[in-house]
Every structure is written in C-alpha cells, then in structure tokens.
XYZ file of N, CA and C in Angstrom:
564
model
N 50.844 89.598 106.250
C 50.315 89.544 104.910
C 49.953 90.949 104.473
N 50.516 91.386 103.121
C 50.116 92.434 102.739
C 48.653 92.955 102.745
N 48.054 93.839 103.538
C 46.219 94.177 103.098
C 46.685 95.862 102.683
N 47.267 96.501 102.829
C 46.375 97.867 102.747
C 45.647 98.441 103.904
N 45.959 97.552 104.996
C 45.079 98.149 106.380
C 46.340 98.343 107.212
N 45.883 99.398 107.740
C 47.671 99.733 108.995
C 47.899 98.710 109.927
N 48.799 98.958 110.128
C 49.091 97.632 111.068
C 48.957 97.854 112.745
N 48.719 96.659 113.081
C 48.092 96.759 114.872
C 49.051 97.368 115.641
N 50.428 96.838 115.358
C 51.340 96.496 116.110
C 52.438 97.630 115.944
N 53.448 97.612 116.261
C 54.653 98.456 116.658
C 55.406 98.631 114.821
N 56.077 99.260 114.499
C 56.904 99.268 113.301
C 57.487 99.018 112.834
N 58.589 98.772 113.836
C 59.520 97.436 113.372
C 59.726 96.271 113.448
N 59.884 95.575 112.337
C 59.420 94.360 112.327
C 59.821 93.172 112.910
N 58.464 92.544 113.209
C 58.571 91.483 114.354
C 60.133 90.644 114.597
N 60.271 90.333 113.057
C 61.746 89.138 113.255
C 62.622 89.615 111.672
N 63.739 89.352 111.594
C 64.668 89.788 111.018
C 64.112 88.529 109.489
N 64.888 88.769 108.458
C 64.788 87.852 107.013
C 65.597 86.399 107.578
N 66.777 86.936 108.384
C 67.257 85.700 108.651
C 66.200 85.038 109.551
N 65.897 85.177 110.597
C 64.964 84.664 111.519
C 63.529 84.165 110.637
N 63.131 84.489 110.133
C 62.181 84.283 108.903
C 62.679 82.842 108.395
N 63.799 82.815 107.638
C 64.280 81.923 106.788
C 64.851 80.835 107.654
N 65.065 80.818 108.905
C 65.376 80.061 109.698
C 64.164 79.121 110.495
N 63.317 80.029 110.792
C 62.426 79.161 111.631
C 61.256 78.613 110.341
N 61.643 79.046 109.145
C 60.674 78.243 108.138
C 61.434 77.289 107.412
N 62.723 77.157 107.582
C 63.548 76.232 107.070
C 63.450 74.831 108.083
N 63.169 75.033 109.643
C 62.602 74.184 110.740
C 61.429 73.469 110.683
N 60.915 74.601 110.122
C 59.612 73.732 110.642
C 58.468 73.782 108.674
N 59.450 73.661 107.840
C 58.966 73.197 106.922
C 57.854 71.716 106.934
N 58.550 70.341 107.584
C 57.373 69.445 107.835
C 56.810 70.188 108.312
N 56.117 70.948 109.063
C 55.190 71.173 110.148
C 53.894 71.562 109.068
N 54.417 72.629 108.292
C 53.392 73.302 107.336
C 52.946 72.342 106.343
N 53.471 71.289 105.843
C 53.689 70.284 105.294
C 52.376 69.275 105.547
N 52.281 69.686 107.100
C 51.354 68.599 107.455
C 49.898 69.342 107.495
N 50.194 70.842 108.512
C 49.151 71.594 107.943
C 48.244 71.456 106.514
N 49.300 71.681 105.675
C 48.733 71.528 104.397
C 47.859 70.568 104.019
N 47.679 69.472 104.197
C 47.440 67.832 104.079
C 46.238 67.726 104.663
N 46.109 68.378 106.363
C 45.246 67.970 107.281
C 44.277 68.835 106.606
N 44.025 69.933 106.165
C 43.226 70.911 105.562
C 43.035 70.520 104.542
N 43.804 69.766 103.572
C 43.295 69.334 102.059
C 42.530 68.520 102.733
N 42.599 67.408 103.526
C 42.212 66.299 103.740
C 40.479 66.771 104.049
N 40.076 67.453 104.633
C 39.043 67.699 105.201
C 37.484 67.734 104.379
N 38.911 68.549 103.026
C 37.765 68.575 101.671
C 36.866 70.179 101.824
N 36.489 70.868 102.813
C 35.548 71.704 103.271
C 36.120 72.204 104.426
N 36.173 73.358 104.670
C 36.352 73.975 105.908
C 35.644 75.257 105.976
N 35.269 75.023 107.414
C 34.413 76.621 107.847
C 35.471 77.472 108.452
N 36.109 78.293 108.257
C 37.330 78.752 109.514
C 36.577 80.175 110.465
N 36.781 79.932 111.386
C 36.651 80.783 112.810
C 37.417 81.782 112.570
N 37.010 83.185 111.488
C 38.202 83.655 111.254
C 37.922 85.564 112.060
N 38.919 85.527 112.782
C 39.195 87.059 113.553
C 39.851 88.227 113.059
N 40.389 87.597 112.036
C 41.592 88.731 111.783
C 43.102 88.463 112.013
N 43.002 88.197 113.149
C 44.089 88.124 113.532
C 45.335 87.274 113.687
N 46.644 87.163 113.224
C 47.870 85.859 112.611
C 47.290 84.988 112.390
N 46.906 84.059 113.569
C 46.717 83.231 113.305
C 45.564 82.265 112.653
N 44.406 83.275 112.729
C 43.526 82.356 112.062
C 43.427 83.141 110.487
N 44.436 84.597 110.058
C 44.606 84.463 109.417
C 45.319 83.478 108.205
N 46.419 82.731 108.761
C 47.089 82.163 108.688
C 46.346 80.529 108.476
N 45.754 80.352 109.133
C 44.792 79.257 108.851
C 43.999 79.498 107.795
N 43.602 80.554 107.253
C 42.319 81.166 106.762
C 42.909 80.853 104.888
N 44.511 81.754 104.831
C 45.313 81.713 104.122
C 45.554 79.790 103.207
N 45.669 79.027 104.400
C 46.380 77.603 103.825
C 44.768 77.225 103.493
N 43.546 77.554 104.211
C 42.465 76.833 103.864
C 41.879 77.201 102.403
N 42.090 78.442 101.876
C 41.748 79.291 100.936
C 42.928 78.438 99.697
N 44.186 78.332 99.851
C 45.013 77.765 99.489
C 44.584 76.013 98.950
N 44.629 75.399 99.930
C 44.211 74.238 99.436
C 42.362 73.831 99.243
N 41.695 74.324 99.654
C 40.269 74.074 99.159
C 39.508 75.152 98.567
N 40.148 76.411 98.244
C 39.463 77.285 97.262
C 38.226 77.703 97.931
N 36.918 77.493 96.824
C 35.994 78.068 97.142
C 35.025 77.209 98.174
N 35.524 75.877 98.567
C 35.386 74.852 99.855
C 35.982 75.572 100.811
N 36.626 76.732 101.089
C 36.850 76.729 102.195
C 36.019 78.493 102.450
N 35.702 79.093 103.534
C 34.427 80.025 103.676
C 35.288 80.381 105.628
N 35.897 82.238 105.577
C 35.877 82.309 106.483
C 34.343 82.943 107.584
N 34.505 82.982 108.451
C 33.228 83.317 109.197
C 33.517 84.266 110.275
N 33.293 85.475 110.517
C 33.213 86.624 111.943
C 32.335 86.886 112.220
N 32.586 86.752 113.509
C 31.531 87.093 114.537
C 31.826 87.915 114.878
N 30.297 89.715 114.870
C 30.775 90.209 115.328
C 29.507 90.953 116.549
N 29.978 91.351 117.640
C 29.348 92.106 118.736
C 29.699 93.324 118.868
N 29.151 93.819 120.298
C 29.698 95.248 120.750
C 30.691 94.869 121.770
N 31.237 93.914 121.694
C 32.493 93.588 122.332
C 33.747 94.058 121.196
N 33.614 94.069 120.104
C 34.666 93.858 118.779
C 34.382 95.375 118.292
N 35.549 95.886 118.482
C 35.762 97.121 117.595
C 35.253 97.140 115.753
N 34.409 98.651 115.434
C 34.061 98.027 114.008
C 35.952 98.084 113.599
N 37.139 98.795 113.555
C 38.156 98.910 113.405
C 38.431 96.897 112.886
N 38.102 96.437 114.193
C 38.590 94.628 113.929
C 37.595 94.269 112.725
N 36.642 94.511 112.811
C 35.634 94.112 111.925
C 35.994 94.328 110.450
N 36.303 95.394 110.500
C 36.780 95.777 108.773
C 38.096 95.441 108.466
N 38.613 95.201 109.235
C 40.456 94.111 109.266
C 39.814 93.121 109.115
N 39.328 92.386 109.454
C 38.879 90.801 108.797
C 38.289 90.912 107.586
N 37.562 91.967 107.419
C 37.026 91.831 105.901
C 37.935 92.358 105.034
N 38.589 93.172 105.236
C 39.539 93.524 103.868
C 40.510 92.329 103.781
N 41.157 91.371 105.278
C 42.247 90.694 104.994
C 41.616 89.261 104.338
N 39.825 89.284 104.489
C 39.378 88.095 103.865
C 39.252 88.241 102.374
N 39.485 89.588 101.791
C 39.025 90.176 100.834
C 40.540 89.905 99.932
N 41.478 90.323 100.575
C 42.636 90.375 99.907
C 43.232 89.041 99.323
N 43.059 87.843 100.650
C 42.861 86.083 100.685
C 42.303 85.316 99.667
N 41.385 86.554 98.995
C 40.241 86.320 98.173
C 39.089 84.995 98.490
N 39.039 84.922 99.993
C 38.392 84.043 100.784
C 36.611 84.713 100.845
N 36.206 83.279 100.029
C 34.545 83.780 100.472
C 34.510 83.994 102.539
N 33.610 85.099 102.192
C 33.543 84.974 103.900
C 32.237 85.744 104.289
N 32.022 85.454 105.484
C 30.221 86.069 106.015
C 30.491 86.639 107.645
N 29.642 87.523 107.635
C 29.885 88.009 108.962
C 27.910 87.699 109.370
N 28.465 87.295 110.877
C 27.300 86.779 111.338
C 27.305 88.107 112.928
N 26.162 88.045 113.746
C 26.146 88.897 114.456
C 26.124 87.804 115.890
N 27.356 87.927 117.312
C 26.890 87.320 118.244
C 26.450 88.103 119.115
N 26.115 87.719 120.473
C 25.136 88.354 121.137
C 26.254 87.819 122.656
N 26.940 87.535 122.882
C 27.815 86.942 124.224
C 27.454 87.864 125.621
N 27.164 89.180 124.900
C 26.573 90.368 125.895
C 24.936 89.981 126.490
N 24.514 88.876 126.147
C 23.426 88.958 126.578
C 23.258 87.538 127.299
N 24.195 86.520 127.636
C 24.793 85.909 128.120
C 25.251 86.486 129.986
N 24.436 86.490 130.704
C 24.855 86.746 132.519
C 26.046 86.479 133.140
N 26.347 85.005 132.043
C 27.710 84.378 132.787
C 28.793 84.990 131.960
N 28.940 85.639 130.453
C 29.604 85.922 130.414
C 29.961 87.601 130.572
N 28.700 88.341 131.375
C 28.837 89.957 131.568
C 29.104 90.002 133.279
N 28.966 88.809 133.906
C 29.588 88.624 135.357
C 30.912 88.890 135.062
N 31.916 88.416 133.922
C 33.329 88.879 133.721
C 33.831 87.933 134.634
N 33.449 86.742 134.541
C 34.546 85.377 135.905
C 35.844 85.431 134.955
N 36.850 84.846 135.734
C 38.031 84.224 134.847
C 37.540 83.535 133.826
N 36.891 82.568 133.390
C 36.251 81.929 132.347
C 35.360 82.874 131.780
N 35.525 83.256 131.356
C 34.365 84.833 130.439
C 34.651 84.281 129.084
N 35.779 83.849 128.406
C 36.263 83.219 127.194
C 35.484 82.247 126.931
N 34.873 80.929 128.200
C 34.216 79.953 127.382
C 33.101 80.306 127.372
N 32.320 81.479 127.384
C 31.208 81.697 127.514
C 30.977 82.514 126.411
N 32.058 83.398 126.247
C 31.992 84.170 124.956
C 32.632 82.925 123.142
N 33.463 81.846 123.306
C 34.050 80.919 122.586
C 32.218 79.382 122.262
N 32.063 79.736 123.597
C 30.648 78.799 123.156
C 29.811 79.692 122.385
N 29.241 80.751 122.400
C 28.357 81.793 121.801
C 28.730 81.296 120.331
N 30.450 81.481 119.941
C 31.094 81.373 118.711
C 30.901 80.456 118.481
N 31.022 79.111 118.981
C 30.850 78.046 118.231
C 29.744 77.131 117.944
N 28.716 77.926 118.120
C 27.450 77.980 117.939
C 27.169 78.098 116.937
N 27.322 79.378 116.697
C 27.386 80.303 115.429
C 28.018 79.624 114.044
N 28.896 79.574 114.399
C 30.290 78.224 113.189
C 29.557 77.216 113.159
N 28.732 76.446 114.183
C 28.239 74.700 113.803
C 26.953 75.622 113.066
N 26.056 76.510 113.341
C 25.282 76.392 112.783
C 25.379 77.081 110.905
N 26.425 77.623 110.866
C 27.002 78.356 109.261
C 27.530 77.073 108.844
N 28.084 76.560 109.226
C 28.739 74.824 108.628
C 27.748 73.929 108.084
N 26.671 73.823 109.108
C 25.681 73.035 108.463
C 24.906 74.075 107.530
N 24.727 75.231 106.901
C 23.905 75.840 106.380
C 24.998 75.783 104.785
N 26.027 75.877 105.008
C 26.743 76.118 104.063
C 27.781 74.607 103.692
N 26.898 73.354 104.388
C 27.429 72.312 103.602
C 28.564 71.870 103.570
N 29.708 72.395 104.910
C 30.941 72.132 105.364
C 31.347 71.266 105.875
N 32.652 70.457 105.911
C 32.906 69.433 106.396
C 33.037 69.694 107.950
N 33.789 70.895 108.253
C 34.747 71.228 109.671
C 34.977 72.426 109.982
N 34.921 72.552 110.903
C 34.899 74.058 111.570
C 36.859 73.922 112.428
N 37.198 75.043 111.901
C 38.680 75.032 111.903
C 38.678 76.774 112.863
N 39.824 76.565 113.768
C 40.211 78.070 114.806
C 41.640 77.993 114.736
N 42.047 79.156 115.213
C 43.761 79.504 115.164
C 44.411 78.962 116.148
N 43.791 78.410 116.955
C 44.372 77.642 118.340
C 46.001 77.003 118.031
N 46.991 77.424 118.384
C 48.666 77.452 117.613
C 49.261 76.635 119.015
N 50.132 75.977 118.655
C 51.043 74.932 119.474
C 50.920 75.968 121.064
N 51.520 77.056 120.883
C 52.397 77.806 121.436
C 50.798 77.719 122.884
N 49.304 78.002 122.205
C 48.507 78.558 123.143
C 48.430 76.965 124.024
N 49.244 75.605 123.802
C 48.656 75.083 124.523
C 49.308 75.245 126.274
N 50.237 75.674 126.310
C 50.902 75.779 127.324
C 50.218 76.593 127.978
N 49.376 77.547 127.683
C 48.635 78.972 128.834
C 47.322 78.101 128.632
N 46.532 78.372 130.181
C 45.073 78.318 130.449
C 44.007 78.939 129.790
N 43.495 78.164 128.773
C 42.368 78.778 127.753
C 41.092 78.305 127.954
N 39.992 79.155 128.608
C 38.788 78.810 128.768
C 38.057 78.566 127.454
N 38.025 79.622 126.425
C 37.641 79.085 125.168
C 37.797 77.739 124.410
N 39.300 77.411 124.744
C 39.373 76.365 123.867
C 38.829 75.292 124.385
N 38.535 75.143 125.900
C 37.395 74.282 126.078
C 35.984 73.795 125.034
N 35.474 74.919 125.073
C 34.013 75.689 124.062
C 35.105 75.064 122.496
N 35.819 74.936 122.269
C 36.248 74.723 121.362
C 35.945 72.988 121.118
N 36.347 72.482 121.639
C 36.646 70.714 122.232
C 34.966 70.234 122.072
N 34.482 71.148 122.970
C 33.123 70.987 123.231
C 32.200 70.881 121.543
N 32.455 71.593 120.721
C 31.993 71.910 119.936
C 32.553 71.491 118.431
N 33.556 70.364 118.678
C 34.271 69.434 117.711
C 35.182 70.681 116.557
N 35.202 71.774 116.750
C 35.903 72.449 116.376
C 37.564 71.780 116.427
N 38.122 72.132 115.483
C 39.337 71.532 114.667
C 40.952 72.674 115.027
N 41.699 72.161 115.648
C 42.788 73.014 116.068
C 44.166 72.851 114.716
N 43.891 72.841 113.370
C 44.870 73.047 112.547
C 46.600 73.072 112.827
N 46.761 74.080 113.572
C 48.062 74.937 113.671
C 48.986 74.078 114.736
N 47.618 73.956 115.585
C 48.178 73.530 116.781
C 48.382 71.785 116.879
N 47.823 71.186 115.961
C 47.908 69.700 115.704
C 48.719 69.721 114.973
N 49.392 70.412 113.501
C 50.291 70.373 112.854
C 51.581 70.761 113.977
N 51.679 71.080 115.203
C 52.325 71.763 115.570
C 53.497 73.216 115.458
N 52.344 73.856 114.746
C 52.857 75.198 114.424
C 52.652 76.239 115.556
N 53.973 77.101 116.082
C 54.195 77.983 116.885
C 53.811 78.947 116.778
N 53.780 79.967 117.680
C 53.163 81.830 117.479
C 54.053 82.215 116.400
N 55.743 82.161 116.615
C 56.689 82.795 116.236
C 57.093 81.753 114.732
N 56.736 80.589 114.344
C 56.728 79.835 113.115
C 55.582 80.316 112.054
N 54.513 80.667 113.221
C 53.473 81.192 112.031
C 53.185 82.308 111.343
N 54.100 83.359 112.151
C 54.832 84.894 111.951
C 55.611 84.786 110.547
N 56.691 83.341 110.970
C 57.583 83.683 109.213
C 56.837 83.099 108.122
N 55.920 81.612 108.721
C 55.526 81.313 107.376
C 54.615 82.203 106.407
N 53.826 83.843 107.560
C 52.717 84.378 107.128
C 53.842 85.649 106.182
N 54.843 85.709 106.951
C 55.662 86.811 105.834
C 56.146 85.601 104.732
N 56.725 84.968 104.688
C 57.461 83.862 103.733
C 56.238 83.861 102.604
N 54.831 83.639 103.259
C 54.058 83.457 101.705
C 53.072 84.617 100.975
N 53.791 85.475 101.616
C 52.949 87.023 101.639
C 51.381 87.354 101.914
C-alpha cells in the first residue's frame, strides 16, 4: 500500500502484475468472505502492527465499518520507534482512527527468560491491552493478522490469541501470505 514511508524490504518487487492478477483472480471468494465476516461484526478493534497483514486486515476493516472500525499499537522497548511511526503513518494514510497504547512484556520474567514461548507471553500482554481498548471504546471484536499460511508453523502467540477470543479474519477467510501480498497491491 502506498504510505510515503520507505519500504522494509528488498526493491524489487515481491511478485510480477501477472502473479498479482492471478492469485487475486483465485482467490477472489476468499476476500469475498473476508469482506462479510468483518461487515458482519458491525465493530472491530484490529491488533494493528504495521505490518501486511494486519495491515491488510486494518485496510478491509476501515473499508467495510468506517469509523466502527479503530486500529490499536502496542508499543514497548521491544518495538523500534522506526515500527512505531510505520503504523501510524500507514494508519494515517487508511485514514483509520487509531491509538497507541504503551505495553510493558519487559516486565513480565517469563517473557525476559526468552523460552521458546516468549510470543505467548509477549501476545497475552497484547491481548490484554485490545480486550481492555474494546471494552473502553464500545467494540464488538478484537481482530489480528493471523493468515492461512501461519497456521502450518508453531505459534505461541496465537495461543494468547484463542485465549483471549481474539478473531483470526484472514486466516478463517482463508487468505494466504502470498494472496494477501496481491490483494494489498490490487487495492492500493
């Protein structure tokens, strides 16, 4: 999506126009349903990072519920201010109301031990944070970028996710890493 902020990643671009027009010509139902499950909700809080995919969520929620839908960052001294001001300009550009809240995951033992699970410890902190902005701000659902593609790899967060009735959009519509790449160039 166009912001005005440089980009993370390498220069040339991820997938070709054909590849674009192909994997959104596929998985047209998919977005289809996206669309629906997010109207349906009426309200959404989105878990928003910056980054594809919950941009991308952030994008269809802003899309179908307007000023019902409110992204939310969390941010620590784990998160570069660099990420921090990429979520706000790309919430800015979305023209998505959005709030930045402050977490604290660093002050958390289990998650500065650094175990393999460090994610649900730092993903519970977050969804803390989201249930308690949801109920302050009168939301139906707390929505994350969680995408088809992440269910196949071991995610301690998305536990903390489950746990916390948080809403997997992308990944219930069954939208992919590489589907949500063209639909995010396809709708600028």
């Amino acid at each position: 999506m166009a912001t005005g902020v440089a980009p993370r990643a390498e220069s040339r671009p991820l997938m070709t126009n054909d590849e674009v027009a192909s994997l959104c010509a596929a998985s047209g139902e998919k977005l289809e349903r996206l669309r629906a499950a997010v109207k349906g909700y009426g309200s959404a809080l989105v878990a928003f990072s910056g980054g594809v995919d919950s941009t991308f969520v952030l994008r269809i929620a802003v899309e179908q519920l307007g000023a019902r839908a409110l992204a939310i960052t969390a941010l620590s001294a784990s998160v570069s201010s660099d990420e921090a001001d990429e979520a706000r300009a790309l919430a800015a550009t979305l023209e998505a109301r959005h709030v930045v809240v402050d977490s604290h995951e660093l002050d958390d033992p289990r998650y500065t031990a650094n175990p393999s699970n460090r994610c649900y410890f730092c993903k519970t902190e977050l969804y803390a944070l989201t249930e308690k902005a949801r109920a302050e701000h009168q939301l139906s659902v707390v929505l994350d970028g969680f995408n088809a593609d992440d269910k196949k790899d071991h995610r301690p967060g998305h536990q903390a996710a489950r746990e916390h009735k948080v809403i997997s959009p992308l990944a219930d519509a069954g939208l992919t890493k590489n589907e949500i790449r063209a639909w995010s160039h396809r709708l600028g």
